[in-house]
Coordinates of C-alpha atoms and ligand atoms in Angstrom, one line a residue:
M27 CA 108.1 166.9 118.5
D28 CA 111.3 165.2 117.3
Y29 CA 110.7 162.4 119.7
T30 CA 107.2 161.6 118.3
Q31 CA 108.3 161.9 114.7
N32 CA 111.1 159.5 115.3
L33 CA 108.7 157.2 117.0
S34 CA 106.3 157.4 114.0
Q35 CA 109.2 156.9 111.6
E36 CA 110.5 153.9 113.5
F37 CA 107.1 152.2 113.6
L38 CA 106.5 152.7 109.9
E39 CA 109.9 151.2 109.0
F40 CA 109.2 148.3 111.4
V41 CA 105.9 147.5 109.6
E42 CA 107.5 147.8 106.2
Q43 CA 110.2 145.4 107.2
Q44 CA 107.7 142.7 107.9
P45 CA 105.8 142.3 104.7
H46 CA 105.3 138.5 104.5
Q47 CA 104.4 137.1 107.8
S48 CA 101.5 135.3 109.3
L49 CA 98.7 137.2 111.0
R50 CA 99.8 135.8 114.4
Q51 CA 103.4 136.9 113.9
L52 CA 102.4 140.3 112.7
L53 CA 100.0 140.9 115.6
T54 CA 102.5 139.7 118.2
R55 CA 105.2 141.9 116.8
V56 CA 103.0 145.0 116.4
L57 CA 101.8 144.7 119.9
Q58 CA 105.4 144.2 121.3
K59 CA 106.7 147.1 119.3
S60 CA 103.8 149.4 120.4
R61 CA 104.4 148.5 124.0
L62 CA 108.1 149.0 123.7
L63 CA 107.8 152.4 122.0
T64 CA 105.1 153.7 124.5
G65 CA 106.4 152.1 127.6
A66 CA 103.1 150.1 128.1
E67 CA 103.3 147.1 130.4
A68 CA 100.4 145.3 128.8
G69 CA 98.1 145.4 125.8
T70 CA 95.6 143.7 123.6
I71 CA 94.8 143.8 119.9
F72 CA 91.2 143.3 118.8
L73 CA 90.0 142.6 115.2
V74 CA 86.5 143.5 114.0
R75 CA 84.5 140.4 113.1
R76 CA 81.1 140.3 111.7
K77 CA 78.8 137.5 113.0
R78 CA 75.2 137.4 111.8
G79 CA 75.3 141.0 110.8
R80 CA 76.6 142.2 114.2
A81 CA 80.1 143.7 114.5
L82 CA 82.2 142.3 117.4
L83 CA 85.7 142.9 118.6
E84 CA 87.6 139.7 119.0
A85 CA 90.7 139.9 121.1
V86 CA 93.4 138.2 119.0
N87 CA 96.6 138.9 120.9
T88 CA 97.1 139.9 124.4
Q89 CA 100.4 140.5 126.3
N90 CA 101.2 141.5 129.9
D91 CA 104.6 141.7 131.5
R92 CA 103.3 141.5 135.1
V93 CA 100.8 138.7 135.2
R94 CA 100.2 135.6 133.1
V95 CA 97.3 136.1 130.7
R96 CA 95.4 133.4 129.0
P97 CA 95.5 133.4 125.2
A98 CA 93.1 136.1 124.0
D99 CA 89.8 134.6 123.2
F100 CA 87.2 137.1 124.4
V101 CA 84.8 139.2 122.4
V102 CA 83.3 142.6 123.2
P103 CA 80.5 144.2 121.2
V104 CA 81.2 147.3 119.1
D105 CA 79.4 149.8 121.3
N106 CA 80.2 152.4 124.0
K107 CA 79.9 149.9 127.0
T108 CA 83.7 149.4 126.8
I109 CA 86.5 151.6 125.8
S110 CA 87.7 149.4 123.0
G111 CA 84.1 149.1 121.7
Y112 CA 83.8 152.8 121.7
V113 CA 87.0 153.3 119.8
A114 CA 85.9 150.8 117.2
L115 CA 82.5 152.5 117.0
T116 CA 83.8 156.0 116.5
G117 CA 87.3 155.6 115.1
E118 CA 88.6 158.0 117.8
T119 CA 91.8 157.5 119.8
V120 CA 91.2 157.5 123.6
M121 CA 93.8 158.3 126.2
I122 CA 92.9 157.8 129.9
D123 CA 95.1 158.5 132.9
D124 CA 93.2 156.2 135.2
V125 CA 90.3 154.0 134.0
Y126 CA 88.9 153.8 137.6
S127 CA 88.3 157.5 137.7
I128 CA 86.6 158.0 134.4
S129 CA 84.0 160.8 134.5
P130 CA 80.4 159.7 134.5
D131 CA 79.9 162.1 131.6
A132 CA 82.4 160.3 129.4
P133 CA 80.8 158.6 126.3
Y134 CA 82.3 155.2 127.2
S135 CA 82.8 153.3 130.4
F136 CA 85.4 150.8 131.6
N137 CA 84.3 147.2 132.3
P138 CA 86.4 145.7 135.2
A139 CA 85.1 142.3 134.3
N140 CA 87.5 142.2 131.4
E141 CA 90.6 142.7 133.6
A142 CA 93.2 140.0 133.7
R143 CA 93.3 138.1 137.0
H144 CA 95.3 139.8 139.8
Y145 CA 95.8 142.8 137.6
Q146 CA 94.6 146.4 137.6
T147 CA 94.5 148.8 134.7
H148 CA 95.2 152.5 135.3
S149 CA 96.5 154.4 132.3
M150 CA 95.3 153.4 128.8
L151 CA 96.0 154.4 125.2
C152 CA 93.4 152.9 122.9
F153 CA 93.5 153.6 119.2
P154 CA 91.7 152.2 116.1
L155 CA 93.5 150.2 113.4
K156 CA 92.2 151.4 110.0
N157 CA 92.5 150.1 106.4
Y158 CA 93.2 152.3 103.4
T159 CA 89.5 153.1 103.0
N160 CA 89.4 154.4 106.6
Q161 CA 87.3 151.6 107.9
V162 CA 88.1 150.5 111.5
I163 CA 89.4 146.9 111.2
G164 CA 90.6 146.6 114.8
V165 CA 91.6 148.2 118.0
A166 CA 95.0 148.4 119.8
Q167 CA 94.7 148.8 123.5
L168 CA 97.9 149.7 125.5
I169 CA 97.7 149.5 129.3
N170 CA 99.7 151.0 132.1
R171 CA 102.7 153.0 130.9
I172 CA 105.6 152.2 133.3
K173 CA 108.1 154.8 134.3
P174 CA 111.6 153.5 133.8
H175 CA 113.6 152.5 136.9
T176 CA 110.8 153.2 139.4
G177 CA 108.2 150.8 137.9
E178 CA 105.5 153.3 138.7
V179 CA 102.4 153.5 136.5
I180 CA 102.1 156.8 134.8
P181 CA 99.8 158.4 132.1
F182 CA 100.7 158.0 128.4
D183 CA 102.4 160.9 126.7
P184 CA 99.7 163.1 125.2
H185 CA 101.8 163.6 122.0
L186 CA 101.4 159.9 121.2
A187 CA 97.7 160.5 120.3
A188 CA 98.8 162.4 117.3
V189 CA 101.4 159.8 116.3
V190 CA 99.3 156.8 116.3
A191 CA 96.9 157.9 113.6
P192 CA 99.2 157.4 110.5
V193 CA 100.9 154.5 112.2
A194 CA 97.6 152.8 112.9
R195 CA 96.6 153.1 109.3
V196 CA 99.7 151.4 108.0
V197 CA 99.6 148.7 110.7
G198 CA 95.8 148.3 110.0
A199 CA 96.4 147.8 106.3
S200 CA 99.1 145.2 106.9
I201 CA 96.9 143.4 109.4
E202 CA 94.0 143.4 107.0
R203 CA 96.1 141.9 104.3
A204 CA 97.5 139.3 106.6
D205 CA 94.0 138.6 107.9
M206 CA 92.7 138.1 104.4
L207 CA 95.6 135.8 103.5
E208 CA 94.9 133.9 106.7
Q209 CA 91.3 133.5 105.8
I210 CA 92.1 132.4 102.3
R211 CA 94.5 129.9 103.7
Q212 CA 91.8 128.6 106.1
K213 CA 89.3 128.4 103.3
N214 CA 91.9 126.5 101.2
Q215 CA 92.5 124.1 104.1
T216 CA 88.7 123.6 104.5
L217 CA 88.5 122.9 100.8
Q218 CA 91.4 120.5 100.9
N219 CA 89.8 118.7 103.8
R220 CA 86.6 118.4 101.9
N221 CA 88.4 117.1 98.9
R222 CA 90.0 114.5 101.0
Q223 CA 86.7 113.5 102.5
L224 CA 85.2 113.3 99.0
A225 CA 88.1 111.0 97.9
E226 CA 87.5 108.8 100.9
H227 CA 83.8 108.6 100.1
Q228 CA 84.5 107.7 96.5
A229 CA 86.9 105.0 97.6
R230 CA 84.2 103.6 99.9
I231 CA 81.6 103.7 97.1
A232 CA 84.1 101.9 94.8
T233 CA 84.5 99.2 97.5
L234 CA 80.8 98.9 97.8
Q235 CA 80.4 98.7 94.1
E236 CA 83.1 96.0 94.0
Q237 CA 81.2 94.1 96.7
T238 CA 77.9 94.5 94.9
E239 CA 79.5 93.2 91.7
E240 CA 80.9 90.2 93.6
A241 CA 77.5 89.6 95.1
F242 CA 75.9 89.8 91.7
L243 CA 78.3 87.4 90.1
L244 CA 77.9 85.0 93.0
S245 CA 74.1 85.1 92.6
V246 CA 74.3 84.5 88.9
G247 CA 76.6 81.5 89.5
L248 CA 74.3 80.2 92.2
L249 CA 71.2 80.5 89.9
A250 CA 73.0 78.6 87.1
R251 CA 74.0 75.9 89.6
A252 CA 70.5 75.7 91.0
A253 CA 69.2 75.1 87.5
E254 CA 71.8 72.4 86.9
I255 CA 70.7 70.3 89.9
H256 CA 67.5 69.5 88.1
D257 CA 69.5 68.6 85.0
E258 CA 72.1 65.9 84.5
G259 CA 74.5 67.0 87.3
T260 CA 77.1 68.1 84.8
G261 CA 79.7 69.4 87.3
N262 CA 81.8 72.2 86.0
H263 CA 79.9 72.3 82.7
I264 CA 78.5 75.8 83.3
I265 CA 81.8 77.2 84.4
R266 CA 83.6 75.8 81.4
T267 CA 80.9 77.1 79.1
N268 CA 81.6 80.6 80.5
E269 CA 85.3 80.2 79.8
Y270 CA 85.0 78.8 76.2
S271 CA 82.5 81.6 75.4
Y272 CA 84.8 84.2 76.8
F273 CA 87.7 82.7 74.9
I274 CA 85.8 82.7 71.6
A275 CA 84.5 86.3 72.1
R276 CA 88.0 87.6 72.8
N277 CA 89.4 85.9 69.8
L278 CA 86.7 87.3 67.6
G279 CA 87.9 90.7 68.7
L280 CA 84.5 91.6 70.3
P281 CA 84.5 94.7 72.6
P282 CA 85.6 94.2 76.3
G283 CA 82.1 95.0 77.6
F284 CA 80.7 92.1 75.5
C285 CA 83.4 89.7 76.5
N286 CA 82.9 90.5 80.2
E287 CA 79.2 90.1 79.9
I288 CA 79.3 86.7 78.1
H289 CA 81.8 85.6 80.7
Y290 CA 79.1 85.4 83.3
S291 CA 76.0 85.1 81.0
A292 CA 76.9 81.9 79.1
Q293 CA 76.4 79.7 82.2
L294 CA 72.7 80.6 82.3
H295 CA 71.8 79.1 78.9
D296 CA 69.8 76.2 80.4
V297 CA 68.4 78.1 83.4
G298 CA 64.9 77.6 82.0
K299 CA 65.1 73.9 82.8
M300 CA 64.1 74.9 86.3
S301 CA 60.6 75.5 85.0
V302 CA 60.4 72.4 82.8
D303 CA 57.9 69.8 84.1
Q304 CA 59.9 67.6 86.4
A305 CA 58.5 64.4 85.0
V306 CA 59.7 65.3 81.5
L307 CA 63.1 66.5 82.8
K308 CA 63.8 63.3 84.7
K309 CA 62.3 60.9 82.2
K310 CA 64.8 58.2 81.0
G311 CA 64.4 57.1 77.4
R312 CA 62.7 58.7 74.4
L313 CA 60.4 61.7 74.9
D314 CA 57.1 61.7 73.0
D315 CA 56.2 64.8 70.9
G316 CA 54.4 66.5 73.7
E317 CA 57.3 65.9 76.1
R318 CA 59.8 67.1 73.5
T319 CA 57.8 70.3 73.1
E320 CA 57.8 70.8 76.9
M321 CA 61.5 70.1 77.0
D322 CA 62.3 72.6 74.2
R323 CA 60.4 75.3 76.2
H324 CA 63.4 75.6 78.5
T325 CA 64.6 78.3 76.0
T326 CA 61.5 80.5 76.4
Y327 CA 61.3 79.7 80.2
G328 CA 64.9 80.8 80.6
H329 CA 64.2 84.0 78.7
Q330 CA 61.2 84.7 81.0
I331 CA 63.4 84.2 84.1
L332 CA 66.2 86.5 82.9
R333 CA 64.6 89.2 80.7
D334 CA 63.7 91.7 83.4
S335 CA 67.2 92.3 84.8
P336 CA 69.1 95.0 82.8
R337 CA 72.4 93.2 83.5
L338 CA 71.0 89.8 82.3
Q339 CA 69.9 91.0 78.9
M340 CA 72.6 89.0 77.1
A341 CA 71.9 86.0 79.3
A342 CA 68.2 86.1 78.4
E343 CA 69.1 86.4 74.7
I344 CA 71.4 83.3 75.0
A345 CA 68.8 81.3 76.9
L346 CA 66.2 82.0 74.2
N347 CA 68.4 81.4 71.1
H348 CA 71.0 78.8 72.0
H349 CA 69.1 76.0 70.2
E350 CA 68.6 77.9 67.0
K351 CA 70.6 76.7 64.0
W352 CA 72.7 78.6 61.5
A353 CA 70.8 77.0 58.6
G354 CA 67.4 77.5 60.3
G355 CA 65.1 74.8 61.6
G356 CA 66.1 75.1 65.3
Y357 CA 63.9 76.2 68.1
P358 CA 62.0 78.1 69.5
A359 CA 61.7 80.6 66.6
G360 CA 63.5 78.9 63.7
L361 CA 65.8 81.9 63.2
A362 CA 68.8 81.5 60.8
G363 CA 72.2 83.1 60.1
I364 CA 72.9 86.4 61.6
D365 CA 69.4 86.8 62.9
I366 CA 70.6 84.5 65.7
P367 CA 72.4 86.8 68.2
I368 CA 76.2 86.3 68.1
S369 CA 76.1 85.6 71.9
A370 CA 73.9 82.6 71.3
R371 CA 76.0 81.4 68.3
I372 CA 79.1 81.5 70.5
V373 CA 77.5 79.6 73.4
Q374 CA 76.3 76.9 70.9
V375 CA 79.9 76.0 70.0
A376 CA 81.0 76.2 73.7
D377 CA 78.0 74.1 74.8
V378 CA 78.4 71.4 72.2
Y379 CA 82.2 71.0 72.6
D380 CA 81.7 70.5 76.3
A381 CA 78.8 68.1 75.9
L382 CA 80.9 66.0 73.6
R383 CA 83.8 65.9 76.1
S384 CA 81.5 65.0 79.0
E385 CA 80.5 61.5 80.1
R386 CA 76.7 61.1 80.2
P387 CA 74.6 58.2 81.3
Y388 CA 73.9 57.4 77.7
K389 CA 77.4 58.1 76.3
R390 CA 81.1 58.1 77.1
G391 CA 83.2 61.2 77.2
F392 CA 85.0 61.8 73.9
S393 CA 88.6 62.8 73.6
H394 CA 89.5 66.3 72.4
D395 CA 90.4 64.9 68.9
E396 CA 87.1 63.1 68.6
A397 CA 85.2 66.2 69.7
R398 CA 87.2 68.3 67.3
N399 CA 86.4 66.0 64.4
I400 CA 82.7 66.1 65.1
I401 CA 82.6 69.9 65.3
L402 CA 84.7 70.3 62.1
K403 CA 83.3 67.4 60.1
G404 CA 80.2 66.2 61.8
D405 CA 78.8 62.7 62.6
D406 CA 75.5 60.9 62.1
R407 CA 73.8 63.3 64.6
L408 CA 75.4 66.6 64.0
D409 CA 76.0 68.5 60.8
P410 CA 78.3 71.4 61.8
F411 CA 77.5 73.5 58.7
E412 CA 73.8 73.3 59.5
H413 CA 74.4 74.0 63.2
F414 CA 77.1 76.5 63.6
D415 CA 78.1 80.0 62.3
P416 CA 80.8 79.1 59.7
Q417 CA 83.2 81.8 61.1
L418 CA 83.0 80.1 64.5
I419 CA 83.8 76.7 62.9
E420 CA 86.8 78.4 61.3
L421 CA 87.9 79.9 64.6
F422 CA 87.5 76.6 66.4
A423 CA 89.7 74.9 63.7
D424 CA 92.4 77.5 64.4
L425 CA 92.2 77.7 68.2
H426 CA 90.8 74.3 69.2
E427 CA 93.8 73.8 71.6
G428 CA 92.5 76.6 73.7
F429 CA 89.3 74.6 74.2
A430 CA 91.3 71.6 75.3
R431 CA 93.2 73.7 77.8
I432 CA 90.0 75.0 79.4
W433 CA 88.6 71.5 79.6
D434 CA 91.8 70.2 81.3
D435 CA 92.0 73.2 83.7
L436 CA 88.4 72.8 84.8
R437 CA 88.0 69.0 84.5
D438 CA 85.5 67.6 87.0
E439 CA 87.1 65.7 89.9
A440 CA 85.4 62.4 89.1
E441 CA 85.8 62.7 85.4
P442 CA 88.2 60.0 84.2
A443 CA 90.7 61.1 81.6
P444 CA 89.6 59.6 78.4
A445 CA 92.0 57.3 76.5
V446 CA 93.8 59.2 73.8
S447 CA 92.6 57.9 70.5
S448 CA 95.3 57.3 68.0
Ligands
FE2_9 FE1 69.7 74.1 76.3
FE2_10 FE1 74.6 73.3 78.4

């Protein structure tokens, strides 16, 4: 009895010494130790798994000193067709002297199909691994007890059956804990992988959005250019208008969203000219009243072209209102003051400055100083205080050099530098 008690004691101490190890390490060591203490040449540990409501025993560790065994990867059902299945089903310990001479009356049977290649099982000790609530969580199967020195296969010591019950419970609880930790670790891993995939998806979506944004801006630019072709062929006029407008909006302290929108919307102010009667658009010389009315309609045509796109709402508003006047009397609606949207008031200043600087078939290009004088003080054709929002005249007076810089940076290739007026 001393021998079995010592055995039991030794096993319990062994398990307690190994509290924080992986499931694999724990299973390997438990099986090694079990074999060492019982003299078994081979063995397998199974864990109970549930798949679609069915309980299965999955071989998770197998060892054999005589022949090479493949890593354990087979499953057996929890039923009495195998010895391990029977042990899992009933929670009983089974000890057999020779599995090839099991009585036909025994409640279990041995399945030789599960033998390792070139190996024969004779004696067997098979006991359940239980958790603290007495549930079977696995099965340990020890095979072929070897007599020291002779190498002969002998039956297991019958006393061992009594020893394994408490041992199996402690081992079972440790295995269950390690198994849970393992499953939590695997779930965490899966979660991390999913998070990584999600991050990759988001990066891809961000790239797509960037590409969509680029495509959008390209389309808007092309639309503005297409409209220009029917007009006076004014080169970089539309791009410069974007830049002056952005410059004004920034310096007015308008929100970044507004500034970004006007940065691409300003260029579309004359897009309605696409719809103006070609004969009127291309006519040289004075327009009669009817022709003037048709020409002025480029504001409402532009609004019609742009108004249905959510991202072109500001562009539509600019197209409609960029010929209104601060003092009233502009077209198409004759709005005045702050009834004219700020976007359109900004584009007016940008558009007029650039038109003054540009050479046209009927006029030379003015120098920056000339253009500045006209915008600040007016000439025979333009009264700035009737035309422009006074706060924008003030801003222009302060920051006119910024306008000159934009003109210089984006000057048309063929545009000759105007003589500096003294
Ligand atoms: Fe216009
Ligand atoms: Fe323009």
